[in-house]
Each structure stands twice: as C-alpha cells, then as structure tokens.
Amino acid sequence: MSNGEFDIIQRYFTASKRLQRKDVIVSIGDDCAITEHYQNQRIAITTDTMVENTHFLPSIKPADLAYKAAATNLSDLAAMGATPAWFSLAITLPHVDEQWLSEFSQSLFDVLDHYNVALIGGDTTKGPVYTITITAQGIVPKGKALCRHSAQDGDWIYVSGTLGDSAAGLALLLQNAEQEQMGAQSAVTFEQEYLIQRHLRPTPRVLLGLELASAELANAAIDISDGFIADLGHILQRSQCGAVIDLDKLPLSEQLIETVGLAQAEKFALTGGEDYELCFTVPDRNREKLERALAHIGVNYSCVGQIRHKQRISFQRNGKPVELDSLQGFDHFK
Ligand code: ADP
Ligand code: MG
C-alpha cells in the first residue's frame, strides 16, 4: 500500500471519531478485524458490488452512491432478519478526488451510524472505474433467520412499501441524461423527483426484517432487488412451490401511476428492479399478529397473493385469471 492510500484510509475511512461498538475487538489498521462471538447467535454475511457504468451512472453524487451501496447490503441483512453489525469496504478509485471522498465517506458514516454499524476494514485500490464492494455482517438468533427455502403451501405473500418506483426513477435518470447530452434542459416534476429519489435512496427494511424474524411471523423472505416476480420466483424455486398473484393488489405509488400510467406502472412493479422492499410469506395463523406488528413499526404493506403447492405461478385480476401472454415481457416466467 502506498502512502497515498494510507492517507485516504486514515482521513476518510477510519471511524475512530465516529461510532464505537463494544463487540469490535480490533478495527481498521491491522491485518484483520476481530469481532466478538455471541452465544446462541449466528452471523449473516452478504456482499454487494457496484461498478460505475454497470450499476450506477457516472453522474451519480458520491453521497448517493455511498448511501445506496450501504442500503443494498442492509437490505440483504433485513431480508434474513439480521441486526446489522459490521461492514467492510473495498473501494476502487480511478483517481484521488478529495471532495468526492469527503462526500462519500460522510454519507457512508451517516448511514452506518443510523444503523449502529461499525466499519471494521476494507481495501483501497486504484482502478479504471469507481467500484464499491461492501461486505456486511449481521447478527441473528439461532434458528430464526428468514430463508428463501421455507415458504409453505397456503402462506400469504406480502410486500412492503410500493413496487416499481425505482425502475421508473432509473428510466427518468437515463432519459434526462440523454436529453442533457443533446443540450436540452430537462425539467423534473415533483412526482418524477420522488421516483428518482426512490431509485437513489431506497429504504432498507431493517426493522421489518427484524420483527418478522424475532417474532417468527414469516416462513420465508427475500428483498426485491431484481424485480418482484424474479425475486418471488427465487422463493418459489427454493421452496418448490407456486403462487397465485393478485395483480390488482400490487402496491403502486400515486407518483408512479401519475408519471407512467397504470399499465406501465404494473409492469415496472412486476419486473422493475432495485426497490429493496421485502417480499415475505406468512402462514394464515400469523396474519393478525403480523398486521398488528407492522402497523406498530409504521411500514406500509400489501398482501398480493398466496403460495400454492403443486402449481406454477399464475396471475389474477379481481379474482379472474389473467394470461400473462397479454402482457409483454413475461415469457421467461412460464
Ligand atoms: P493489507 O495490506 O493487510 O491488505 P491495507 O494496507 O490494505 O491492509 O489496509 C490497512 C488497514 O486499513 C486494514 O485494516 C484494512 O482493513 C483497512 N482499510 C483499507 N481500506 C479501507 C477502506 N476503504 N475502508 C475501511 N478500512 C480500510
Ligand atoms: Mg489491502
């Protein structure tokens, strides 16, 4: 490691002035970090990489990038019902831009502090494009993690928040970038700005995941990163079952419907990625308890269908079967 890299770590990623966790025995500055081991708890570990031009536009603000890199990892922990604890950060920079680093690290630590997470190590390298890899670790009581493989016949399928906003926000960002390249100014409405913010600043559903796991409310869960149908598909495949989805129950924001119309809103909700809401399946006996718990947490939720054994995934609208042939882009689900 060169002096320059050491300076960067020291200045921007050494958390000594920020949050301290008692369970971090050795933090940044040694060959490894060392953390405490808890009895009757397990560690959930996840990694997400974001590469410039592939996962984010070069125009992204460093503060938004740091937020999102953290949020996507927190969302994976949430989907397992784990309490976030420790992050490592591998960052590749094309050049050293002090302003960029300062805004990035400020925003990163804001998120980490909010969730009581300690940055315990990482790696800092030079490379062709900005690349951010975070490894997140969380703590979950033995036997309580929310997995994908344990959905049961008859479980109700729930999603938090609204779906499709992030994909619409990304479409707007791309459209605006194109217009600006051609020298045109792009005016953004309030609704459009809302969707763009949902893309840049998704809310990881950490409290929801914790509640689902600790109170043993859900049988299975996943976070929606690839799109509702694709991610529900992972639960169905791992649990070896199918589902009936009520298209009329999909939670769509007013802003989404206002901006793209109902038909496109539904399509974004089914197939658009990066909402980072949770999709989880709940046995009938837990429904009341679940709805009370969620009202208490203050997160919006919708029941959008039911798990069916020995059946494929099918769709209905107002109780009537809908052939997905009539919608575009669903061929690969059949
Ligand atoms: P090594 O040579 O053992 O890989 P480094 O010299 O790369 O270690 O890093 C020195 C220390 O700084 C290590 O404790 C490492 O975990 C930490 N570190 C390096 N880069 C970062 C970063 N971007 N964020 C947080 N910690 C980092
Ligand atoms: Mg290193």
Short mmCIF file of C-alpha atoms and ligand atoms in Angstrom, two decimals, residues 1-2 5-6 8-10 12-15 26-33 87-92 104 108-109 119-125, ligand 1:
data_model
loop_
_atom_site.label_atom_id
_atom_site.label_comp_id
_atom_site.label_asym_id
_atom_site.label_seq_id
_atom_site.Cartn_x
_atom_site.Cartn_y
_atom_site.Cartn_z
CA MET A 1 0.00 0.00 0.00
CA SER A 2 1.34 3.44 -0.91
CA GLU A 5 -3.71 5.06 0.12
CA PHE A 6 -2.78 5.08 3.77
CA ILE A 8 -7.05 8.11 2.30
CA ILE A 9 -7.92 5.34 4.75
CA GLN A 10 -6.78 7.44 7.67
CA TYR A 12 -11.86 9.14 5.20
CA PHE A 13 -12.45 5.64 6.48
CA THR A 14 -11.05 5.45 9.97
CA ALA A 15 -14.06 5.61 12.13
CA VAL A 26 -9.66 -5.00 16.57
CA SER A 27 -10.78 -2.50 13.94
CA ILE A 28 -9.20 -0.76 10.90
CA GLY A 29 -5.40 -0.69 10.95
CA ASP A 30 -4.44 -4.32 11.47
CA ASP A 31 -4.28 -7.25 9.08
CA CYS A 32 -7.75 -8.42 10.05
CA ALA A 33 -10.59 -7.07 12.09
CA PHE A 87 -19.22 -3.54 7.37
CA SER A 88 -16.05 -3.88 5.31
CA LEU A 89 -15.50 -1.60 2.32
CA ALA A 90 -13.38 -2.38 -0.74
CA ILE A 91 -13.19 0.75 -2.86
CA THR A 92 -11.52 1.22 -6.25
CA PHE A 104 -18.73 9.68 0.02
CA LEU A 108 -21.49 6.35 4.34
CA PHE A 109 -20.91 7.05 8.04
CA LEU A 119 -16.78 -0.05 9.57
CA ILE A 120 -14.14 -2.59 10.57
CA GLY A 121 -11.90 -2.86 7.50
CA GLY A 122 -11.58 -2.90 3.77
CA ASP A 123 -9.25 -2.32 0.88
CA THR A 124 -8.39 0.80 -1.13
CA THR A 125 -7.12 0.46 -4.69
P1 ADP B 1 -3.39 -5.17 3.95
O1 ADP B 1 -2.12 -4.69 3.33
O2 ADP B 1 -3.21 -6.06 5.14
O3 ADP B 1 -4.40 -5.64 2.96
P2 ADP B 1 -4.19 -2.49 3.88
O4 ADP B 1 -2.87 -1.84 3.95
O5 ADP B 1 -4.86 -2.67 2.56
O6 ADP B 1 -4.06 -3.87 4.61
O7 ADP B 1 -5.21 -1.73 4.82
C1 ADP B 1 -4.79 -1.25 6.09
C2 ADP B 1 -5.95 -1.28 7.03
O8 ADP B 1 -6.95 -0.39 6.55
C3 ADP B 1 -6.62 -2.64 7.13
O9 ADP B 1 -7.02 -2.80 8.48
C4 ADP B 1 -7.81 -2.55 6.22
O10 ADP B 1 -8.85 -3.37 6.66
C5 ADP B 1 -8.18 -1.07 6.35
N1 ADP B 1 -8.77 -0.49 5.13
C6 ADP B 1 -8.22 -0.37 3.90
N2 ADP B 1 -9.04 0.25 3.04
C7 ADP B 1 -10.16 0.54 3.74
C8 ADP B 1 -11.41 1.18 3.42
N3 ADP B 1 -11.67 1.65 2.20
N4 ADP B 1 -12.33 1.28 4.39
C9 ADP B 1 -12.09 0.78 5.62
N5 ADP B 1 -10.95 0.20 6.00
C10 ADP B 1 -9.99 0.07 5.06
#
